[in-house]
JSON list of C-alpha atoms and ligand atoms in Angstrom, two decimals:
[
{"chain": "S", "resi": 1, "resn": "UNK", "atom": "CA", "xyz": [-21.29, 99.79, 48.61]},
{"chain": "S", "resi": 2, "resn": "UNK", "atom": "CA", "xyz": [-18.39, 100.61, 46.33]},
{"chain": "S", "resi": 3, "resn": "UNK", "atom": "CA", "xyz": [-18.56, 103.94, 44.59]},
{"chain": "S", "resi": 4, "resn": "UNK", "atom": "CA", "xyz": [-16.90, 104.02, 41.18]},
{"chain": "S", "resi": 5, "resn": "UNK", "atom": "CA", "xyz": [-15.21, 107.40, 41.57]},
{"chain": "S", "resi": 6, "resn": "UNK", "atom": "CA", "xyz": [-13.51, 107.25, 38.18]},
{"chain": "S", "resi": 7, "resn": "UNK", "atom": "CA", "xyz": [-16.79, 106.60, 36.38]},
{"chain": "S", "resi": 8, "resn": "UNK", "atom": "CA", "xyz": [-18.54, 109.33, 38.38]},
{"chain": "S", "resi": 9, "resn": "UNK", "atom": "CA", "xyz": [-15.74, 111.77, 37.51]},
{"chain": "S", "resi": 10, "resn": "UNK", "atom": "CA", "xyz": [-15.96, 110.93, 33.77]},
{"chain": "S", "resi": 11, "resn": "UNK", "atom": "CA", "xyz": [-19.74, 111.43, 33.83]},
{"chain": "S", "resi": 12, "resn": "UNK", "atom": "CA", "xyz": [-19.47, 114.69, 35.81]},
{"chain": "S", "resi": 13, "resn": "UNK", "atom": "CA", "xyz": [-16.92, 116.08, 33.34]},
{"chain": "S", "resi": 14, "resn": "UNK", "atom": "CA", "xyz": [-19.06, 115.06, 30.36]},
{"chain": "S", "resi": 15, "resn": "UNK", "atom": "CA", "xyz": [-22.22, 116.70, 31.78]},
{"chain": "S", "resi": 16, "resn": "UNK", "atom": "CA", "xyz": [-22.98, 120.39, 31.16]},
{"chain": "S", "resi": 17, "resn": "UNK", "atom": "CA", "xyz": [-20.79, 122.57, 33.31]},
{"chain": "S", "resi": 18, "resn": "UNK", "atom": "CA", "xyz": [-21.96, 125.76, 35.01]},
{"chain": "S", "resi": 19, "resn": "UNK", "atom": "CA", "xyz": [-24.44, 126.77, 37.71]},
{"chain": "S", "resi": 20, "resn": "UNK", "atom": "CA", "xyz": [-27.34, 124.36, 38.01]},
{"chain": "S", "resi": 21, "resn": "UNK", "atom": "CA", "xyz": [-30.42, 125.96, 39.44]},
{"chain": "S", "resi": 22, "resn": "UNK", "atom": "CA", "xyz": [-33.67, 124.49, 40.68]},
{"chain": "S", "resi": 23, "resn": "UNK", "atom": "CA", "xyz": [-36.78, 126.23, 39.38]},
{"chain": "S", "resi": 24, "resn": "UNK", "atom": "CA", "xyz": [-39.88, 124.45, 40.63]},
{"chain": "S", "resi": 25, "resn": "UNK", "atom": "CA", "xyz": [-39.85, 120.88, 39.29]},
{"chain": "S", "resi": 26, "resn": "UNK", "atom": "CA", "xyz": [-37.17, 121.81, 36.78]},
{"chain": "S", "resi": 27, "resn": "UNK", "atom": "CA", "xyz": [-33.42, 122.17, 36.96]},
{"chain": "S", "resi": 28, "resn": "UNK", "atom": "CA", "xyz": [-31.84, 124.76, 34.66]},
{"chain": "S", "resi": 29, "resn": "UNK", "atom": "CA", "xyz": [-28.24, 125.45, 33.76]},
{"chain": "S", "resi": 30, "resn": "UNK", "atom": "CA", "xyz": [-28.00, 129.19, 34.36]},
{"chain": "S", "resi": 31, "resn": "UNK", "atom": "CA", "xyz": [-24.83, 129.48, 32.27]},
{"chain": "S", "resi": 32, "resn": "UNK", "atom": "CA", "xyz": [-26.47, 128.18, 29.08]},
{"chain": "S", "resi": 33, "resn": "UNK", "atom": "CA", "xyz": [-29.50, 129.92, 27.50]},
{"chain": "S", "resi": 34, "resn": "UNK", "atom": "CA", "xyz": [-32.81, 128.04, 27.88]},
{"chain": "S", "resi": 35, "resn": "UNK", "atom": "CA", "xyz": [-31.03, 124.91, 29.01]},
{"chain": "S", "resi": 36, "resn": "UNK", "atom": "CA", "xyz": [-33.12, 122.50, 30.97]},
{"chain": "S", "resi": 37, "resn": "UNK", "atom": "CA", "xyz": [-31.10, 119.86, 32.75]},
{"chain": "S", "resi": 38, "resn": "UNK", "atom": "CA", "xyz": [-34.03, 117.87, 34.15]},
{"chain": "S", "resi": 39, "resn": "UNK", "atom": "CA", "xyz": [-37.70, 117.89, 34.86]},
{"chain": "S", "resi": 40, "resn": "UNK", "atom": "CA", "xyz": [-38.69, 115.96, 37.95]},
{"chain": "S", "resi": 41, "resn": "UNK", "atom": "CA", "xyz": [-41.86, 114.57, 39.47]},
{"chain": "S", "resi": 42, "resn": "UNK", "atom": "CA", "xyz": [-40.70, 115.45, 42.93]},
{"chain": "S", "resi": 43, "resn": "UNK", "atom": "CA", "xyz": [-39.62, 118.85, 44.07]},
{"chain": "S", "resi": 44, "resn": "UNK", "atom": "CA", "xyz": [-37.03, 117.21, 46.36]},
{"chain": "S", "resi": 45, "resn": "UNK", "atom": "CA", "xyz": [-35.42, 115.47, 43.37]},
{"chain": "S", "resi": 46, "resn": "UNK", "atom": "CA", "xyz": [-35.13, 118.78, 41.50]},
{"chain": "S", "resi": 47, "resn": "UNK", "atom": "CA", "xyz": [-33.54, 120.39, 44.54]},
{"chain": "S", "resi": 48, "resn": "UNK", "atom": "CA", "xyz": [-31.11, 117.50, 44.90]},
{"chain": "S", "resi": 49, "resn": "UNK", "atom": "CA", "xyz": [-30.08, 117.43, 41.22]},
{"chain": "S", "resi": 50, "resn": "UNK", "atom": "CA", "xyz": [-29.43, 121.19, 41.27]},
{"chain": "S", "resi": 51, "resn": "UNK", "atom": "CA", "xyz": [-27.30, 120.79, 44.39]},
{"chain": "S", "resi": 52, "resn": "UNK", "atom": "CA", "xyz": [-25.39, 117.79, 43.01]},
{"chain": "S", "resi": 53, "resn": "UNK", "atom": "CA", "xyz": [-24.25, 119.59, 39.83]},
{"chain": "S", "resi": 54, "resn": "UNK", "atom": "CA", "xyz": [-21.12, 118.40, 37.96]},
{"chain": "S", "resi": 55, "resn": "UNK", "atom": "CA", "xyz": [-19.15, 121.28, 39.46]},
{"chain": "S", "resi": 56, "resn": "UNK", "atom": "CA", "xyz": [-20.16, 120.22, 42.98]},
{"chain": "S", "resi": 57, "resn": "UNK", "atom": "CA", "xyz": [-19.50, 116.53, 42.29]},
{"chain": "S", "resi": 58, "resn": "UNK", "atom": "CA", "xyz": [-16.06, 117.28, 40.81]},
{"chain": "S", "resi": 59, "resn": "UNK", "atom": "CA", "xyz": [-15.21, 119.46, 43.83]},
{"chain": "S", "resi": 60, "resn": "UNK", "atom": "CA", "xyz": [-16.31, 116.63, 46.13]},
{"chain": "S", "resi": 61, "resn": "UNK", "atom": "CA", "xyz": [-14.15, 114.13, 44.23]},
{"chain": "S", "resi": 62, "resn": "UNK", "atom": "CA", "xyz": [-11.16, 116.51, 44.35]},
{"chain": "S", "resi": 63, "resn": "UNK", "atom": "CA", "xyz": [-11.58, 116.93, 48.13]},
{"chain": "S", "resi": 64, "resn": "UNK", "atom": "CA", "xyz": [-11.76, 113.16, 48.56]},
{"chain": "S", "resi": 65, "resn": "UNK", "atom": "CA", "xyz": [-8.58, 112.67, 46.52]},
{"chain": "S", "resi": 66, "resn": "UNK", "atom": "CA", "xyz": [-6.80, 115.37, 48.49]},
{"chain": "S", "resi": 67, "resn": "UNK", "atom": "CA", "xyz": [-7.80, 113.76, 51.77]},
{"chain": "S", "resi": 68, "resn": "UNK", "atom": "CA", "xyz": [-6.68, 110.34, 50.55]},
{"chain": "S", "resi": 69, "resn": "UNK", "atom": "CA", "xyz": [-3.30, 111.85, 49.60]},
{"chain": "S", "resi": 70, "resn": "UNK", "atom": "CA", "xyz": [-3.02, 113.55, 52.99]},
{"chain": "S", "resi": 71, "resn": "UNK", "atom": "CA", "xyz": [-3.81, 110.29, 54.69]},
{"chain": "S", "resi": 72, "resn": "UNK", "atom": "CA", "xyz": [-1.09, 108.53, 52.65]},
{"chain": "S", "resi": 73, "resn": "UNK", "atom": "CA", "xyz": [1.43, 111.22, 53.62]},
{"chain": "S", "resi": 74, "resn": "UNK", "atom": "CA", "xyz": [0.37, 111.01, 57.25]},
{"chain": "S", "resi": 75, "resn": "UNK", "atom": "CA", "xyz": [0.77, 107.23, 57.16]},
{"chain": "S", "resi": 76, "resn": "UNK", "atom": "CA", "xyz": [4.24, 107.54, 55.60]},
{"chain": "S", "resi": 77, "resn": "UNK", "atom": "CA", "xyz": [5.29, 110.12, 58.17]},
{"chain": "S", "resi": 78, "resn": "UNK", "atom": "CA", "xyz": [3.82, 108.03, 60.99]},
{"chain": "S", "resi": 79, "resn": "UNK", "atom": "CA", "xyz": [5.72, 105.01, 59.72]},
{"chain": "S", "resi": 80, "resn": "UNK", "atom": "CA", "xyz": [8.95, 107.02, 59.45]},
{"chain": "S", "resi": 81, "resn": "UNK", "atom": "CA", "xyz": [8.47, 108.25, 63.04]},
{"chain": "S", "resi": 82, "resn": "UNK", "atom": "CA", "xyz": [7.84, 104.72, 64.22]},
{"chain": "S", "resi": 83, "resn": "UNK", "atom": "CA", "xyz": [11.00, 103.47, 62.50]},
{"chain": "S", "resi": 84, "resn": "UNK", "atom": "CA", "xyz": [13.06, 106.31, 64.01]},
{"chain": "S", "resi": 85, "resn": "UNK", "atom": "CA", "xyz": [11.71, 105.66, 67.51]},
{"chain": "S", "resi": 86, "resn": "UNK", "atom": "CA", "xyz": [12.27, 101.91, 67.13]},
{"chain": "S", "resi": 87, "resn": "UNK", "atom": "CA", "xyz": [15.86, 102.55, 66.01]},
{"chain": "S", "resi": 88, "resn": "UNK", "atom": "CA", "xyz": [16.44, 104.82, 68.99]},
{"chain": "S", "resi": 89, "resn": "UNK", "atom": "CA", "xyz": [14.93, 102.21, 71.31]},
{"chain": "S", "resi": 90, "resn": "UNK", "atom": "CA", "xyz": [17.23, 99.50, 69.90]},
{"chain": "S", "resi": 91, "resn": "UNK", "atom": "CA", "xyz": [20.24, 101.80, 70.24]},
{"chain": "S", "resi": 92, "resn": "UNK", "atom": "CA", "xyz": [19.34, 102.59, 73.87]},
{"chain": "S", "resi": 93, "resn": "UNK", "atom": "CA", "xyz": [18.85, 98.88, 74.57]},
{"chain": "S", "resi": 94, "resn": "UNK", "atom": "CA", "xyz": [22.31, 98.17, 73.16]},
{"chain": "S", "resi": 95, "resn": "UNK", "atom": "CA", "xyz": [23.79, 101.01, 75.23]},
{"chain": "S", "resi": 96, "resn": "UNK", "atom": "CA", "xyz": [22.15, 99.74, 78.40]},
{"chain": "S", "resi": 97, "resn": "UNK", "atom": "CA", "xyz": [23.41, 96.22, 77.68]},
{"chain": "S", "resi": 98, "resn": "UNK", "atom": "CA", "xyz": [26.91, 97.64, 77.10]},
{"chain": "S", "resi": 99, "resn": "UNK", "atom": "CA", "xyz": [26.78, 99.60, 80.35]},
{"chain": "S", "resi": 100, "resn": "UNK", "atom": "CA", "xyz": [25.58, 96.55, 82.23]},
{"chain": "S", "resi": 101, "resn": "UNK", "atom": "CA", "xyz": [28.43, 94.45, 80.84]},
{"chain": "S", "resi": 102, "resn": "UNK", "atom": "CA", "xyz": [30.90, 97.22, 81.70]},
{"chain": "S", "resi": 103, "resn": "UNK", "atom": "CA", "xyz": [29.52, 97.55, 85.20]},
{"chain": "S", "resi": 104, "resn": "UNK", "atom": "CA", "xyz": [29.66, 93.78, 85.78]},
{"chain": "S", "resi": 105, "resn": "UNK", "atom": "CA", "xyz": [33.28, 93.72, 84.60]},
{"chain": "S", "resi": 106, "resn": "UNK", "atom": "CA", "xyz": [34.04, 96.64, 86.92]},
{"chain": "S", "resi": 107, "resn": "UNK", "atom": "CA", "xyz": [32.42, 94.82, 89.87]},
{"chain": "S", "resi": 108, "resn": "UNK", "atom": "CA", "xyz": [34.40, 91.68, 89.10]},
{"chain": "S", "resi": 109, "resn": "UNK", "atom": "CA", "xyz": [37.73, 93.54, 88.88]},
{"chain": "S", "resi": 110, "resn": "UNK", "atom": "CA", "xyz": [36.85, 95.48, 92.03]},
{"chain": "S", "resi": 111, "resn": "UNK", "atom": "CA", "xyz": [36.16, 92.26, 93.95]},
{"chain": "S", "resi": 112, "resn": "UNK", "atom": "CA", "xyz": [39.42, 90.75, 92.69]},
{"chain": "S", "resi": 113, "resn": "UNK", "atom": "CA", "xyz": [41.37, 93.85, 93.71]},
{"chain": "S", "resi": 114, "resn": "UNK", "atom": "CA", "xyz": [39.72, 93.84, 97.15]},
{"chain": "S", "resi": 115, "resn": "UNK", "atom": "CA", "xyz": [40.65, 90.20, 97.70]},
{"chain": "S", "resi": 116, "resn": "UNK", "atom": "CA", "xyz": [44.19, 90.85, 96.49]},
{"chain": "S", "resi": 117, "resn": "UNK", "atom": "CA", "xyz": [44.42, 93.87, 98.78]},
{"chain": "S", "resi": 118, "resn": "UNK", "atom": "CA", "xyz": [43.24, 91.83, 101.78]},
{"chain": "S", "resi": 119, "resn": "UNK", "atom": "CA", "xyz": [45.83, 89.15, 100.99]},
{"chain": "S", "resi": 120, "resn": "UNK", "atom": "CA", "xyz": [48.61, 91.77, 100.69]},
{"chain": "S", "resi": 121, "resn": "UNK", "atom": "CA", "xyz": [47.53, 93.32, 103.99]},
{"chain": "S", "resi": 122, "resn": "UNK", "atom": "CA", "xyz": [47.80, 89.92, 105.68]},
{"chain": "S", "resi": 123, "resn": "UNK", "atom": "CA", "xyz": [51.23, 89.34, 104.16]},
{"chain": "S", "resi": 124, "resn": "UNK", "atom": "CA", "xyz": [52.37, 92.81, 105.20]},
{"chain": "S", "resi": 125, "resn": "UNK", "atom": "CA", "xyz": [51.12, 92.30, 108.75]},
{"chain": "S", "resi": 126, "resn": "UNK", "atom": "CA", "xyz": [52.96, 88.95, 108.96]},
{"chain": "S", "resi": 127, "resn": "UNK", "atom": "CA", "xyz": [56.17, 90.45, 107.51]},
{"chain": "S", "resi": 128, "resn": "UNK", "atom": "CA", "xyz": [56.10, 93.42, 109.90]},
{"chain": "S", "resi": 129, "resn": "UNK", "atom": "CA", "xyz": [55.55, 91.21, 112.96]},
{"chain": "S", "resi": 130, "resn": "UNK", "atom": "CA", "xyz": [58.45, 88.92, 111.97]},
{"chain": "S", "resi": 131, "resn": "UNK", "atom": "CA", "xyz": [61.05, 91.70, 111.62]},
{"chain": "S", "resi": 132, "resn": "UNK", "atom": "CA", "xyz": [63.43, 91.54, 114.60]},
{"chain": "S", "resi": 133, "resn": "UNK", "atom": "CA", "xyz": [62.75, 94.25, 117.16]},
{"chain": "S", "resi": 134, "resn": "UNK", "atom": "CA", "xyz": [59.30, 95.02, 115.77]},
{"chain": "S", "resi": 135, "resn": "UNK", "atom": "CA", "xyz": [57.62, 94.64, 119.15]},
{"chain": "S", "resi": 136, "resn": "UNK", "atom": "CA", "xyz": [60.00, 96.95, 120.99]},
{"chain": "S", "resi": 137, "resn": "UNK", "atom": "CA", "xyz": [60.20, 99.71, 118.33]},
{"chain": "S", "resi": 138, "resn": "UNK", "atom": "CA", "xyz": [58.99, 103.10, 119.54]},
{"chain": "S", "resi": 139, "resn": "UNK", "atom": "CA", "xyz": [55.88, 104.45, 117.91]},
{"chain": "S", "resi": 140, "resn": "UNK", "atom": "CA", "xyz": [56.84, 106.24, 114.71]},
{"chain": "S", "resi": 141, "resn": "UNK", "atom": "CA", "xyz": [60.38, 104.77, 114.60]},
{"chain": "S", "resi": 142, "resn": "UNK", "atom": "CA", "xyz": [61.42, 101.67, 112.69]},
{"chain": "S", "resi": 143, "resn": "UNK", "atom": "CA", "xyz": [63.01, 98.79, 114.71]},
{"chain": "S", "resi": 144, "resn": "UNK", "atom": "CA", "xyz": [66.59, 99.70, 115.63]},
{"chain": "S", "resi": 145, "resn": "UNK", "atom": "CA", "xyz": [65.96, 103.44, 115.00]},
{"chain": "S", "resi": 146, "resn": "UNK", "atom": "CA", "xyz": [65.63, 105.79, 117.96]},
{"chain": "S", "resi": 147, "resn": "UNK", "atom": "CA", "xyz": [65.12, 109.31, 116.54]},
{"chain": "S", "resi": 148, "resn": "UNK", "atom": "CA", "xyz": [64.11, 111.75, 119.26]},
{"chain": "S", "resi": 149, "resn": "UNK", "atom": "CA", "xyz": [61.47, 113.06, 116.85]},
{"chain": "S", "resi": 150, "resn": "UNK", "atom": "CA", "xyz": [59.98, 109.82, 115.44]},
{"chain": "S", "resi": 151, "resn": "UNK", "atom": "CA", "xyz": [60.93, 109.32, 111.77]},
{"chain": "S", "resi": 152, "resn": "UNK", "atom": "CA", "xyz": [63.28, 112.35, 111.63]},
{"chain": "S", "resi": 153, "resn": "UNK", "atom": "CA", "xyz": [67.09, 112.19, 111.77]},
{"chain": "S", "resi": 154, "resn": "UNK", "atom": "CA", "xyz": [68.62, 113.80, 114.90]},
{"chain": "S", "resi": 155, "resn": "UNK", "atom": "CA", "xyz": [70.96, 116.85, 114.89]},
{"chain": "S", "resi": 156, "resn": "UNK", "atom": "CA", "xyz": [74.11, 114.66, 115.15]},
{"chain": "S", "resi": 157, "resn": "UNK", "atom": "CA", "xyz": [73.47, 112.84, 111.87]},
{"chain": "S", "resi": 158, "resn": "UNK", "atom": "CA", "xyz": [75.33, 115.32, 109.61]},
{"chain": "S", "resi": 159, "resn": "UNK", "atom": "CA", "xyz": [73.71, 116.00, 106.28]},
{"chain": "S", "resi": 160, "resn": "UNK", "atom": "CA", "xyz": [70.71, 113.85, 107.20]},
{"chain": "S", "resi": 161, "resn": "UNK", "atom": "CA", "xyz": [69.93, 115.96, 110.30]},
{"chain": "S", "resi": 162, "resn": "UNK", "atom": "CA", "xyz": [66.31, 117.18, 110.44]},
{"chain": "S", "resi": 163, "resn": "UNK", "atom": "CA", "xyz": [65.37, 115.19, 107.34]},
{"chain": "S", "resi": 164, "resn": "UNK", "atom": "CA", "xyz": [62.76, 112.49, 107.13]},
{"chain": "S", "resi": 165, "resn": "UNK", "atom": "CA", "xyz": [64.14, 108.98, 107.64]},
{"chain": "S", "resi": 166, "resn": "UNK", "atom": "CA", "xyz": [63.21, 106.95, 104.57]},
{"chain": "S", "resi": 167, "resn": "UNK", "atom": "CA", "xyz": [63.29, 103.57, 106.35]},
{"chain": "S", "resi": 168, "resn": "UNK", "atom": "CA", "xyz": [61.07, 104.83, 109.18]},
{"chain": "S", "resi": 169, "resn": "UNK", "atom": "CA", "xyz": [58.66, 106.17, 106.59]},
{"chain": "S", "resi": 170, "resn": "UNK", "atom": "CA", "xyz": [58.48, 102.81, 104.81]},
{"chain": "S", "resi": 171, "resn": "UNK", "atom": "CA", "xyz": [58.17, 101.00, 108.16]},
{"chain": "S", "resi": 172, "resn": "UNK", "atom": "CA", "xyz": [55.31, 103.20, 109.36]},
{"chain": "S", "resi": 173, "resn": "UNK", "atom": "CA", "xyz": [53.57, 102.75, 106.04]},
{"chain": "S", "resi": 174, "resn": "UNK", "atom": "CA", "xyz": [53.97, 98.97, 106.25]},
{"chain": "S", "resi": 175, "resn": "UNK", "atom": "CA", "xyz": [52.67, 98.91, 109.86]},
{"chain": "S", "resi": 176, "resn": "UNK", "atom": "CA", "xyz": [49.59, 100.96, 109.05]},
{"chain": "S", "resi": 177, "resn": "UNK", "atom": "CA", "xyz": [48.97, 98.93, 105.90]},
{"chain": "S", "resi": 178, "resn": "UNK", "atom": "CA", "xyz": [49.13, 95.69, 107.88]},
{"chain": "S", "resi": 179, "resn": "UNK", "atom": "CA", "xyz": [46.57, 97.10, 110.32]},
{"chain": "S", "resi": 180, "resn": "UNK", "atom": "CA", "xyz": [44.29, 98.03, 107.46]},
{"chain": "S", "resi": 181, "resn": "UNK", "atom": "CA", "xyz": [44.63, 101.81, 108.01]},
{"chain": "S", "resi": 182, "resn": "UNK", "atom": "CA", "xyz": [45.80, 102.31, 104.43]},
{"chain": "S", "resi": 183, "resn": "UNK", "atom": "CA", "xyz": [44.24, 101.22, 101.17]},
{"chain": "L", "resi": 201, "resn": "LIG", "atom": "ZN1", "xyz": [64.54, 105.97, 111.04]}
]
């Protein structure tokens, strides 16, 4: 059933305003002298008409309109929230996709660097083993060097005395790199 609210409102506004009161089978308007609104056959009808006075009907219509407006606002706010959450979700999705791409690129570069490192290690090991005297060099001294303290120039080497021997340092680094002791 469709209720014609507009028509009901027009009729309620046109009817006599004021306090409707049931008095036996009659309904009076207490705010107008000797004003009988209705005379009913049934007591229940008189009671109902008094209760459903224009003032009451207009208040009911106003409440309905207010609720409809509140519902509209709630819907709009709900929609706005949904849009905001959906936007955030899309943004997070894009961020995750970006991170995944970045991580995959990192993994790829890492694998390439590892392979390159392994290859360099092999080359270094081969180079070190081919240098003349490599097999007879004393631990810590490069081939052909015989520092009493490995890698440090002896007292009789003038200005170099007591200082680190650069070639021994490079040699030791190359040896340990070839063995895989260094990154
Ligand atoms: Zn040396």
